[in-house]
Amino acid sequence: MRMNTKNILVSFQAIVIALLLVVTVSATELADPSNVIIKVDGIEVSDNVAVIAGETVDVKVYFTSEQNAPDVRIKASIEGDKLDVSGVTSSFDVEDGKRYSKTLTLKVPYELTDVLSDDLSLSVKIW
């Protein structure tokens, strides 16, 4: 009985691995990076947010356009030592002074399950 409990705890630890996302934003002259808000699964990301290896997360990006522009896209990338994952929105048009939001769905690399805790970079680019 005791051995089974130990096996369950080890398995649970392997599944619940928290990874911290460190966020960087690149928005060129289309949007001021200081006015871009990013949420991961509904949690506002100001510095770090924990995610779990193998899970899918929604990255929601809010920004105010500082110019009229056609064919705008947003790319979100999770970058780690072993594997990178990214997603890109379809193109859309923006108008100066209007607020926009887009959601990208990314799968946190499952290959990171052998690491108990690690830092990953979440990069968001608006162009």
PDB file of C-alpha atoms in Angstrom:
ATOM      1  CA  MET A   1       0.000   0.000   0.000  1.00  0.00           C
ATOM      2  CA  ARG A   2       2.796   2.412   0.868  1.00  0.00           C
ATOM      3  CA  MET A   3       4.597   1.778  -2.443  1.00  0.00           C
ATOM      4  CA  ASN A   4       1.453   2.670  -4.434  1.00  0.00           C
ATOM      5  CA  THR A   5       1.146   6.000  -2.594  1.00  0.00           C
ATOM      6  CA  LYS A   6       4.756   6.838  -3.442  1.00  0.00           C
ATOM      7  CA  ASN A   7       4.183   5.974  -7.117  1.00  0.00           C
ATOM      8  CA  ILE A   8       1.105   8.203  -7.254  1.00  0.00           C
ATOM      9  CA  LEU A   9       2.977  11.130  -5.703  1.00  0.00           C
ATOM     10  CA  VAL A  10       5.866  10.773  -8.148  1.00  0.00           C
ATOM     11  CA  SER A  11       3.452  10.618 -11.086  1.00  0.00           C
ATOM     12  CA  PHE A  12       1.581  13.672  -9.818  1.00  0.00           C
ATOM     13  CA  GLN A  13       4.841  15.616  -9.500  1.00  0.00           C
ATOM     14  CA  ALA A  14       5.747  14.771 -13.096  1.00  0.00           C
ATOM     15  CA  ILE A  15       2.396  16.103 -14.318  1.00  0.00           C
ATOM     16  CA  VAL A  16       2.295  19.339 -12.288  1.00  0.00           C
ATOM     17  CA  ILE A  17       5.502  20.987 -13.415  1.00  0.00           C
ATOM     18  CA  ALA A  18       5.361  24.757 -13.222  1.00  0.00           C
ATOM     19  CA  LEU A  19       7.261  26.768 -15.771  1.00  0.00           C
ATOM     20  CA  LEU A  20       7.622  30.527 -15.516  1.00  0.00           C
ATOM     21  CA  LEU A  21       7.038  32.639 -18.600  1.00  0.00           C
ATOM     22  CA  VAL A  22       9.047  35.839 -18.868  1.00  0.00           C
ATOM     23  CA  VAL A  23       7.345  38.209 -21.310  1.00  0.00           C
ATOM     24  CA  THR A  24       8.831  40.481 -23.969  1.00  0.00           C
ATOM     25  CA  VAL A  25       6.794  42.612 -26.390  1.00  0.00           C
ATOM     26  CA  SER A  26       7.856  43.962 -29.765  1.00  0.00           C
ATOM     27  CA  ALA A  27       5.324  46.241 -31.416  1.00  0.00           C
ATOM     28  CA  THR A  28       7.308  48.563 -33.733  1.00  0.00           C
ATOM     29  CA  GLU A  29       5.562  51.877 -34.413  1.00  0.00           C
ATOM     30  CA  LEU A  30       2.169  50.162 -34.739  1.00  0.00           C
ATOM     31  CA  ALA A  31       1.573  50.067 -30.953  1.00  0.00           C
ATOM     32  CA  ASP A  32       3.457  51.321 -27.913  1.00  0.00           C
ATOM     33  CA  PRO A  33       4.791  48.210 -26.089  1.00  0.00           C
ATOM     34  CA  SER A  34       4.133  49.862 -22.727  1.00  0.00           C
ATOM     35  CA  ASN A  35       0.403  49.959 -23.586  1.00  0.00           C
ATOM     36  CA  VAL A  36       0.157  46.309 -24.657  1.00  0.00           C
ATOM     37  CA  ILE A  37      -1.603  44.021 -22.170  1.00  0.00           C
ATOM     38  CA  ILE A  38      -1.020  40.273 -22.310  1.00  0.00           C
ATOM     39  CA  LYS A  39      -3.017  37.631 -20.463  1.00  0.00           C
ATOM     40  CA  VAL A  40      -2.217  33.928 -20.289  1.00  0.00           C
ATOM     41  CA  ASP A  41      -5.321  31.873 -19.498  1.00  0.00           C
ATOM     42  CA  GLY A  42      -6.975  35.008 -18.132  1.00  0.00           C
ATOM     43  CA  ILE A  43      -4.083  35.981 -15.852  1.00  0.00           C
ATOM     44  CA  GLU A  44      -2.478  39.317 -16.642  1.00  0.00           C
ATOM     45  CA  VAL A  45       1.201  38.900 -17.322  1.00  0.00           C
ATOM     46  CA  SER A  46       3.258  41.740 -15.920  1.00  0.00           C
ATOM     47  CA  ASP A  47       6.475  39.825 -15.232  1.00  0.00           C
ATOM     48  CA  ASN A  48       6.062  36.076 -14.746  1.00  0.00           C
ATOM     49  CA  VAL A  49       3.261  33.521 -14.951  1.00  0.00           C
ATOM     50  CA  ALA A  50       3.390  29.786 -14.250  1.00  0.00           C
ATOM     51  CA  VAL A  51       2.306  27.273 -16.889  1.00  0.00           C
ATOM     52  CA  ILE A  52       2.379  23.483 -16.970  1.00  0.00           C
ATOM     53  CA  ALA A  53       4.316  21.374 -19.475  1.00  0.00           C
ATOM     54  CA  GLY A  54       2.074  19.731 -22.050  1.00  0.00           C
ATOM     55  CA  GLU A  55      -0.926  22.001 -21.432  1.00  0.00           C
ATOM     56  CA  THR A  56      -2.516  24.339 -23.939  1.00  0.00           C
ATOM     57  CA  VAL A  57      -2.663  28.010 -22.956  1.00  0.00           C
ATOM     58  CA  ASP A  58      -4.541  30.958 -24.437  1.00  0.00           C
ATOM     59  CA  VAL A  59      -2.434  34.071 -24.926  1.00  0.00           C
ATOM     60  CA  LYS A  60      -4.664  37.140 -25.258  1.00  0.00           C
ATOM     61  CA  VAL A  61      -3.072  40.347 -26.526  1.00  0.00           C
ATOM     62  CA  TYR A  62      -4.720  43.764 -26.102  1.00  0.00           C
ATOM     63  CA  PHE A  63      -3.327  46.882 -27.778  1.00  0.00           C
ATOM     64  CA  THR A  64      -4.273  50.317 -29.085  1.00  0.00           C
ATOM     65  CA  SER A  65      -3.162  51.022 -32.634  1.00  0.00           C
ATOM     66  CA  GLU A  66      -1.108  54.161 -33.130  1.00  0.00           C
ATOM     67  CA  GLN A  67      -1.727  54.257 -36.895  1.00  0.00           C
ATOM     68  CA  ASN A  68      -3.949  52.979 -39.697  1.00  0.00           C
ATOM     69  CA  ALA A  69      -2.472  49.763 -41.074  1.00  0.00           C
ATOM     70  CA  PRO A  70      -3.604  46.857 -43.260  1.00  0.00           C
ATOM     71  CA  ASP A  71      -2.512  43.232 -42.881  1.00  0.00           C
ATOM     72  CA  VAL A  72      -1.472  43.408 -39.215  1.00  0.00           C
ATOM     73  CA  ARG A  73      -0.479  40.158 -37.520  1.00  0.00           C
ATOM     74  CA  ILE A  74       0.405  39.090 -34.006  1.00  0.00           C
ATOM     75  CA  LYS A  75       2.878  36.317 -33.215  1.00  0.00           C
ATOM     76  CA  ALA A  76       3.289  34.721 -29.785  1.00  0.00           C
ATOM     77  CA  SER A  77       6.217  32.385 -29.117  1.00  0.00           C
ATOM     78  CA  ILE A  78       7.229  30.313 -26.126  1.00  0.00           C
ATOM     79  CA  GLU A  79      10.976  29.882 -26.297  1.00  0.00           C
ATOM     80  CA  GLY A  80      12.889  27.377 -24.187  1.00  0.00           C
ATOM     81  CA  ASP A  81      16.209  25.546 -24.253  1.00  0.00           C
ATOM     82  CA  LYS A  82      14.788  22.384 -25.812  1.00  0.00           C
ATOM     83  CA  LEU A  83      11.868  23.458 -27.998  1.00  0.00           C
ATOM     84  CA  ASP A  84      10.104  26.574 -29.258  1.00  0.00           C
ATOM     85  CA  VAL A  85       6.365  26.885 -29.940  1.00  0.00           C
ATOM     86  CA  SER A  86       4.652  29.739 -31.742  1.00  0.00           C
ATOM     87  CA  GLY A  87       1.362  30.841 -33.217  1.00  0.00           C
ATOM     88  CA  VAL A  88       0.398  33.663 -35.583  1.00  0.00           C
ATOM     89  CA  THR A  89      -2.978  35.335 -36.072  1.00  0.00           C
ATOM     90  CA  SER A  90      -4.498  35.760 -39.479  1.00  0.00           C
ATOM     91  CA  SER A  91      -3.999  39.261 -40.869  1.00  0.00           C
ATOM     92  CA  PHE A  92      -6.404  42.057 -39.920  1.00  0.00           C
ATOM     93  CA  ASP A  93      -6.676  45.816 -40.448  1.00  0.00           C
ATOM     94  CA  VAL A  94      -6.336  48.389 -37.660  1.00  0.00           C
ATOM     95  CA  GLU A  95      -7.295  52.055 -37.276  1.00  0.00           C
ATOM     96  CA  ASP A  96      -5.390  54.715 -35.378  1.00  0.00           C
ATOM     97  CA  GLY A  97      -6.630  55.119 -31.791  1.00  0.00           C
ATOM     98  CA  LYS A  98      -8.770  51.951 -31.768  1.00  0.00           C
ATOM     99  CA  ARG A  99      -8.308  49.162 -29.195  1.00  0.00           C
ATOM    100  CA  TYR A 100      -7.928  45.550 -30.386  1.00  0.00           C
ATOM    101  CA  SER A 101      -7.623  42.107 -28.834  1.00  0.00           C
ATOM    102  CA  LYS A 102      -6.534  38.818 -30.350  1.00  0.00           C
ATOM    103  CA  THR A 103      -6.162  35.362 -28.848  1.00  0.00           C
ATOM    104  CA  LEU A 104      -3.531  32.797 -29.783  1.00  0.00           C
ATOM    105  CA  THR A 105      -3.508  29.225 -28.482  1.00  0.00           C
ATOM    106  CA  LEU A 106      -0.125  27.652 -27.737  1.00  0.00           C
ATOM    107  CA  LYS A 107       0.833  24.246 -26.412  1.00  0.00           C
ATOM    108  CA  VAL A 108       3.512  24.422 -23.723  1.00  0.00           C
ATOM    109  CA  PRO A 109       6.239  21.977 -24.820  1.00  0.00           C
ATOM    110  CA  TYR A 110       5.670  18.590 -23.183  1.00  0.00           C
ATOM    111  CA  GLU A 111       9.379  17.812 -23.547  1.00  0.00           C
ATOM    112  CA  LEU A 112       9.967  20.019 -20.499  1.00  0.00           C
ATOM    113  CA  THR A 113       8.409  17.501 -18.100  1.00  0.00           C
ATOM    114  CA  ASP A 114      11.809  16.272 -16.921  1.00  0.00           C
ATOM    115  CA  VAL A 115      12.514  19.710 -15.438  1.00  0.00           C
ATOM    116  CA  LEU A 116      10.821  20.592 -12.149  1.00  0.00           C
ATOM    117  CA  SER A 117      10.957  24.343 -12.749  1.00  0.00           C
ATOM    118  CA  ASP A 118      12.384  26.377 -15.595  1.00  0.00           C
ATOM    119  CA  ASP A 119      12.165  29.841 -17.117  1.00  0.00           C
ATOM    120  CA  LEU A 120      10.758  30.222 -20.595  1.00  0.00           C
ATOM    121  CA  SER A 121      10.379  33.350 -22.693  1.00  0.00           C
ATOM    122  CA  LEU A 122       7.009  34.422 -24.056  1.00  0.00           C
ATOM    123  CA  SER A 123       7.615  36.814 -26.921  1.00  0.00           C
ATOM    124  CA  VAL A 124       4.774  38.770 -28.509  1.00  0.00           C
ATOM    125  CA  LYS A 125       5.337  40.609 -31.775  1.00  0.00           C
ATOM    126  CA  ILE A 126       2.791  42.909 -33.436  1.00  0.00           C
ATOM    127  CA  TRP A 127       3.552  43.907 -37.015  1.00  0.00           C
TER     128      TRP A 127
END
